[in-house]
CSV table of C-alpha atoms in Angstrom, one decimal:
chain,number,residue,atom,x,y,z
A,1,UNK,CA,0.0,0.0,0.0
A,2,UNK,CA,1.2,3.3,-0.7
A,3,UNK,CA,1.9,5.9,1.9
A,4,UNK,CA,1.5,9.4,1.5
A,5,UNK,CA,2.6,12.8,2.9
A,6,UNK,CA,0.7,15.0,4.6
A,7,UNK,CA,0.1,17.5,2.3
A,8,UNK,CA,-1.2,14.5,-0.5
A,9,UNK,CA,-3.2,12.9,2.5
A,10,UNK,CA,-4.7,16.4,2.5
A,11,UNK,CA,-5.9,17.0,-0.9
A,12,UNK,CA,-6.9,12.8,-1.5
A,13,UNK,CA,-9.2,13.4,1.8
A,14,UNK,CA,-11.0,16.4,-0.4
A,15,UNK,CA,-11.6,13.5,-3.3
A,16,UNK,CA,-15.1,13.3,-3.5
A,17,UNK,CA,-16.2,9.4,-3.5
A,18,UNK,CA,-16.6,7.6,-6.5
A,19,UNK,CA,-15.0,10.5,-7.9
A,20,UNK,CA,-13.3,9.8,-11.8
A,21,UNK,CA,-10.2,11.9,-11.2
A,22,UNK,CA,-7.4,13.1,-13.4
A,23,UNK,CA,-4.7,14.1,-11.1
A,24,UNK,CA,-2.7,16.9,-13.1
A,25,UNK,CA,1.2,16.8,-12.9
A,26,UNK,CA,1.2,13.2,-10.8
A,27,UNK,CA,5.1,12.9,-10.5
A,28,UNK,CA,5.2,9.5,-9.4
A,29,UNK,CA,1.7,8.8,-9.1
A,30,UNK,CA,1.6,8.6,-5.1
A,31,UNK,CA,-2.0,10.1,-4.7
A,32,UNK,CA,-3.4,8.1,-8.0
A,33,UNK,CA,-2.7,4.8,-6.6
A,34,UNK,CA,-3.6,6.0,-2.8
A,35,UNK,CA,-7.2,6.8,-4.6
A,36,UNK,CA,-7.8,3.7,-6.1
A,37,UNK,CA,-6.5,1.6,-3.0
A,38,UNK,CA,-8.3,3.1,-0.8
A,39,UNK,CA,-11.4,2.9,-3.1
A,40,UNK,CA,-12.5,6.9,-3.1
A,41,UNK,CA,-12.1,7.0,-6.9
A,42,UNK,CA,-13.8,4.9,-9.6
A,43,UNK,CA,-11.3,6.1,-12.3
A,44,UNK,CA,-8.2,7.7,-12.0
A,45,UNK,CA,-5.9,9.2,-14.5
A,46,UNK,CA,-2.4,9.9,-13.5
A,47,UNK,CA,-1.3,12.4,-16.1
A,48,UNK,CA,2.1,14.2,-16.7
A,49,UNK,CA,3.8,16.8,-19.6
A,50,UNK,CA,7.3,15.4,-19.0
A,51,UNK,CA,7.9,11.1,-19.9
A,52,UNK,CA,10.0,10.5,-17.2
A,53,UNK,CA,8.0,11.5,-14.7
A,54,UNK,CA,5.6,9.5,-16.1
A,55,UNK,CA,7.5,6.3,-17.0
A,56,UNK,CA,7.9,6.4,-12.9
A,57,UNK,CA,4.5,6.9,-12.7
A,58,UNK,CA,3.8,3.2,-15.2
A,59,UNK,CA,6.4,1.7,-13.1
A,60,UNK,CA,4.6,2.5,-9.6
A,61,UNK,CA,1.0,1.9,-10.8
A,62,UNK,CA,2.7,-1.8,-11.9
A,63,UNK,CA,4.0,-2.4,-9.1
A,64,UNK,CA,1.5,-1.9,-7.2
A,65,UNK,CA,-1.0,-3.9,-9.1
A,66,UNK,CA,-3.4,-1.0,-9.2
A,67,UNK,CA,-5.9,0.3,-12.2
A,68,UNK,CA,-4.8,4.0,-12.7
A,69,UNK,CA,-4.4,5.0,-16.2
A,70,UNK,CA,-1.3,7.6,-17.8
A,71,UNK,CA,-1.5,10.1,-19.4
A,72,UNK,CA,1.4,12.3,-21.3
A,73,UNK,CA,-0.6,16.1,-21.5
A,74,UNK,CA,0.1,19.5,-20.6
A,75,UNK,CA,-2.7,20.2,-17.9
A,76,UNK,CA,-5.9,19.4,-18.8
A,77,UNK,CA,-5.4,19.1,-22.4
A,78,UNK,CA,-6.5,16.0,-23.5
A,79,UNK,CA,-8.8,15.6,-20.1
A,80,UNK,CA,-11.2,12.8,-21.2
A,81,UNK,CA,-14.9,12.9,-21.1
A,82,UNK,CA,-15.9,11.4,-18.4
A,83,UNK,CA,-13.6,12.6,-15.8
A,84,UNK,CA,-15.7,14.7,-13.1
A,85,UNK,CA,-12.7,15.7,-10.6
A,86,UNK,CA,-9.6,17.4,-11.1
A,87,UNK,CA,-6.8,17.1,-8.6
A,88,UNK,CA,-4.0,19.4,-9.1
A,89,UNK,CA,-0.7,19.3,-6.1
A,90,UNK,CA,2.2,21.3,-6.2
A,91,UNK,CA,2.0,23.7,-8.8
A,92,UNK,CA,2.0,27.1,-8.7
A,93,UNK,CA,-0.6,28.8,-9.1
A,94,UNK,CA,-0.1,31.0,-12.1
A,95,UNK,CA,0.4,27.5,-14.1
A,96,UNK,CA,-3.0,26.0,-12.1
A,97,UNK,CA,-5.2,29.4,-13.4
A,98,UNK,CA,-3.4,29.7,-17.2
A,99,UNK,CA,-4.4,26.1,-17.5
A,100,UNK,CA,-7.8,26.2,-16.6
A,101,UNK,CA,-8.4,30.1,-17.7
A,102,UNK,CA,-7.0,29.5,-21.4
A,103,UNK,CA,-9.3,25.6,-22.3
A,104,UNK,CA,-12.2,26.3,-19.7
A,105,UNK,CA,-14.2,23.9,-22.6
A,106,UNK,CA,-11.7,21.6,-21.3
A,107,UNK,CA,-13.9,21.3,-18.0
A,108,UNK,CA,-17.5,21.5,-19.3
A,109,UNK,CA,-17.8,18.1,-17.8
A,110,UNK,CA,-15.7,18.6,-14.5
A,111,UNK,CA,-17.9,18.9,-11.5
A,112,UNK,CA,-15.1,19.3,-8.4
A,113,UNK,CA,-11.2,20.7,-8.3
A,114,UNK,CA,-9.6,19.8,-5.6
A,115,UNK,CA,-6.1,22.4,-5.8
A,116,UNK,CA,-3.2,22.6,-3.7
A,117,UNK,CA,-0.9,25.4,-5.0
A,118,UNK,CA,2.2,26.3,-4.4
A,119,UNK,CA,1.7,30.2,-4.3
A,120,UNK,CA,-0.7,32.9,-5.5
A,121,UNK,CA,-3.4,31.8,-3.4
A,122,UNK,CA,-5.2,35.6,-3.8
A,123,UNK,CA,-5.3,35.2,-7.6
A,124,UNK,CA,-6.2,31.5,-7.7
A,125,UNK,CA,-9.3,32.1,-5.2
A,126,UNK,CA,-9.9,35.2,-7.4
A,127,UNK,CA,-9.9,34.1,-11.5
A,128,UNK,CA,-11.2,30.3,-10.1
A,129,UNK,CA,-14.2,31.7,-9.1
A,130,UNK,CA,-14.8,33.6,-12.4
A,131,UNK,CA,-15.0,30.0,-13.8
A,132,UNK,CA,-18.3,29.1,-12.8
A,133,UNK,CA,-16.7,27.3,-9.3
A,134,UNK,CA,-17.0,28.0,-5.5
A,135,UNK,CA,-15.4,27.1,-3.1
A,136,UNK,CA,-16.8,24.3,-0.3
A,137,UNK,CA,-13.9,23.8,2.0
A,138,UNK,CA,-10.7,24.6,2.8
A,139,UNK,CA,-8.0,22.6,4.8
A,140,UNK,CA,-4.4,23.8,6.0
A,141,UNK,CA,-2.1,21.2,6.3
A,142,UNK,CA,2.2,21.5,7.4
A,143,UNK,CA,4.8,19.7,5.3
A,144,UNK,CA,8.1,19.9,5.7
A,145,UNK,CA,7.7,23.2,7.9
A,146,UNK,CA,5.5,25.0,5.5
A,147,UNK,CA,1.6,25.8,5.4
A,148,UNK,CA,-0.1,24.4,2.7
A,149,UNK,CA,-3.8,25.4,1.3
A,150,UNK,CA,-5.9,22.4,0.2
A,151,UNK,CA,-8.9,23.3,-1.3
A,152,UNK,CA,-12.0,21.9,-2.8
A,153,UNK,CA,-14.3,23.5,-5.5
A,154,UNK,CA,-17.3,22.6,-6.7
A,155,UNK,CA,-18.9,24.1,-10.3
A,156,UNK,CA,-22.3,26.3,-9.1
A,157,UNK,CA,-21.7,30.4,-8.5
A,158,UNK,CA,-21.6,31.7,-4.8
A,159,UNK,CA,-20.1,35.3,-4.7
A,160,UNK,CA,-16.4,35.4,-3.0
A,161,UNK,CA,-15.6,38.7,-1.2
A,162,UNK,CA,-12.1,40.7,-1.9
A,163,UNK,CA,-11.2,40.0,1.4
A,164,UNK,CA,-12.1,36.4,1.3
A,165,UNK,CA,-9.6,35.5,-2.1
A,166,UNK,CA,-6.9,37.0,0.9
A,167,UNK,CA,-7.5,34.7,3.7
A,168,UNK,CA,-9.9,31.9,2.4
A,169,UNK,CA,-13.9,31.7,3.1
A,170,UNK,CA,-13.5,28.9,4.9
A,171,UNK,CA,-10.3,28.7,6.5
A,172,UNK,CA,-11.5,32.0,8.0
A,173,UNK,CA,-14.8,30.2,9.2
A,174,UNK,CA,-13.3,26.4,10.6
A,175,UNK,CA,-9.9,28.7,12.3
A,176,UNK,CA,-8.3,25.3,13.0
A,177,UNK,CA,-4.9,25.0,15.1
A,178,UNK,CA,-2.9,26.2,11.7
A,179,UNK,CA,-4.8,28.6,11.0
A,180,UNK,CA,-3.0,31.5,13.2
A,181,UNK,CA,0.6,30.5,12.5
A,182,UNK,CA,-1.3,30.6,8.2
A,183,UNK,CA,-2.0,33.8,8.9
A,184,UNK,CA,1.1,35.2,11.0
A,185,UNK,CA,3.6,33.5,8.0
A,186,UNK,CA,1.6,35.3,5.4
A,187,UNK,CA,2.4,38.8,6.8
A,188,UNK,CA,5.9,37.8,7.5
A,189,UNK,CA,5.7,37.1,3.6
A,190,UNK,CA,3.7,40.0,2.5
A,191,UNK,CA,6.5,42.4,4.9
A,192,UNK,CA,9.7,40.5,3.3
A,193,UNK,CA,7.9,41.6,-0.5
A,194,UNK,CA,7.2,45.0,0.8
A,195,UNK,CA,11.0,45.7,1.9
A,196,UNK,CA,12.8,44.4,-1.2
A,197,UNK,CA,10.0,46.0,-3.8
A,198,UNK,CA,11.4,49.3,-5.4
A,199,UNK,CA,8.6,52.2,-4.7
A,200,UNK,CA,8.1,52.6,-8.3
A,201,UNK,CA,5.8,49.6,-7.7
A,202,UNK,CA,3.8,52.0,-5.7
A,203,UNK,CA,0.1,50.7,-6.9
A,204,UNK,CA,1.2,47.2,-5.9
A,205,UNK,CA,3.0,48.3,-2.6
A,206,UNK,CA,-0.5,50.1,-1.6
A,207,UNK,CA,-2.3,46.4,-2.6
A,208,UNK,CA,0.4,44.4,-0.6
A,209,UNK,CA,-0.4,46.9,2.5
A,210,UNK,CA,-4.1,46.6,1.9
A,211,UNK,CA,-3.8,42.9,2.4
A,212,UNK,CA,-1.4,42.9,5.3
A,213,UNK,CA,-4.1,45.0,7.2
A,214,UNK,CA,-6.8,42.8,6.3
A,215,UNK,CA,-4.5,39.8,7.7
A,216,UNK,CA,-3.8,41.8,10.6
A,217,UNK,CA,-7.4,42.4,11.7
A,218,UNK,CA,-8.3,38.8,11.3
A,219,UNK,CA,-5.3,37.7,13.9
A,220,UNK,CA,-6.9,40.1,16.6
């Protein structure tokens, strides 16, 4: 049986069940085969852009007498039909928006994401959301001595606040044992950006500020 870390025993305990999941950039395919082992998926698709990555991934899914299919695509390009979830890990989040932004056709038939990025949490809570998904729960998870974001999206429209695509809806709602050290790392970040950006970036510096308040009043 496969064993995962905590940040992929995060986002595979956000897998709907019976879910038919394409797990975007699978590495080694850890979470596919956790999915299918632990029976929350129905289908799984470990997909990758780079082969050796994914020859790893053939040699795993053999190994561990498991049926997860591969996949050689950038992103979600040659999702198939009937795949309703779409797990993306460890990607930043520029990558996890442009893919989705740039082939939304490409998830007409999606019904959950369940999206673990790297960075740019603001943004991807922000352009998501324009995509006809909201967001239904939100874990923190720490790997490694960072904070992760896990969260789950579901396709229907619910409104998300400004403030909200800064700290999470629901993070902001559950305020689990992480959540304060989240929130205290995330100014330490945003304070670091503000020292080393040159003040011709004024109209950014004034949006960094704006969010470091809004962390701040949260934390009181």
């Amino acid at each position: 049986m496969i064993l995962l870390n905590e940040r992929l025993k995060a986002v595979a305990q956000l897998v709907p069940k019976n879910a038919k999941v394409i797990d975007v950039g699978c590495d080694h395919a850890y979470l596919s085969i956790y999915l299918k082992q632990h029976h929350i998926a129905t289908k799984v698709v470990a997909s990758d852009n780079k082969e050796g990555p994914l020859r790893e991934a053939q040699k795993n899914i053999k190994r561990e007498k498991v049926d997860v299919e591969t996949l050689l695509a950038d992103g979600v390009s040659k999702i198939p039909d009937d795949i309703d979830t779409v797990v993306v890990s460890g990607m930043g989040g520029g990558n996890i928006i442009g893919m989705f932004k740039y082939t939304p056709e490409k998830l007409q038939n999606v019904k959950t994401l369940v999206l673990s990025p790297n960075n740019d949490l603001i943004r991807v809570r922000k352009e998501i959301s324009k995509l006809g998904f909201y967001i239904e729960d939100e874990t923190l998870v720490k790997y490694k001595n960072i904070i992760y974001v896990v969260m789950k999206w579901q396709r229907g429209k619910r409104r998300i606040r400004k403030k909200e695509c800064i700290y999470g809806p629901i993070l902001a709602k559950k305020k689990g044992p992480l959540f304060q050290e989240y929130l205290s790392s995330s100014i330490k970040q945003k304070e670091l950006l503000l020292k080393v950006l040159p003040k011709k970036y004024w109209l950014r510096r004034i949006q960094i500020q704006h969010e470091i308040k809004m962390l701040k009043d949260i934390l009181k």
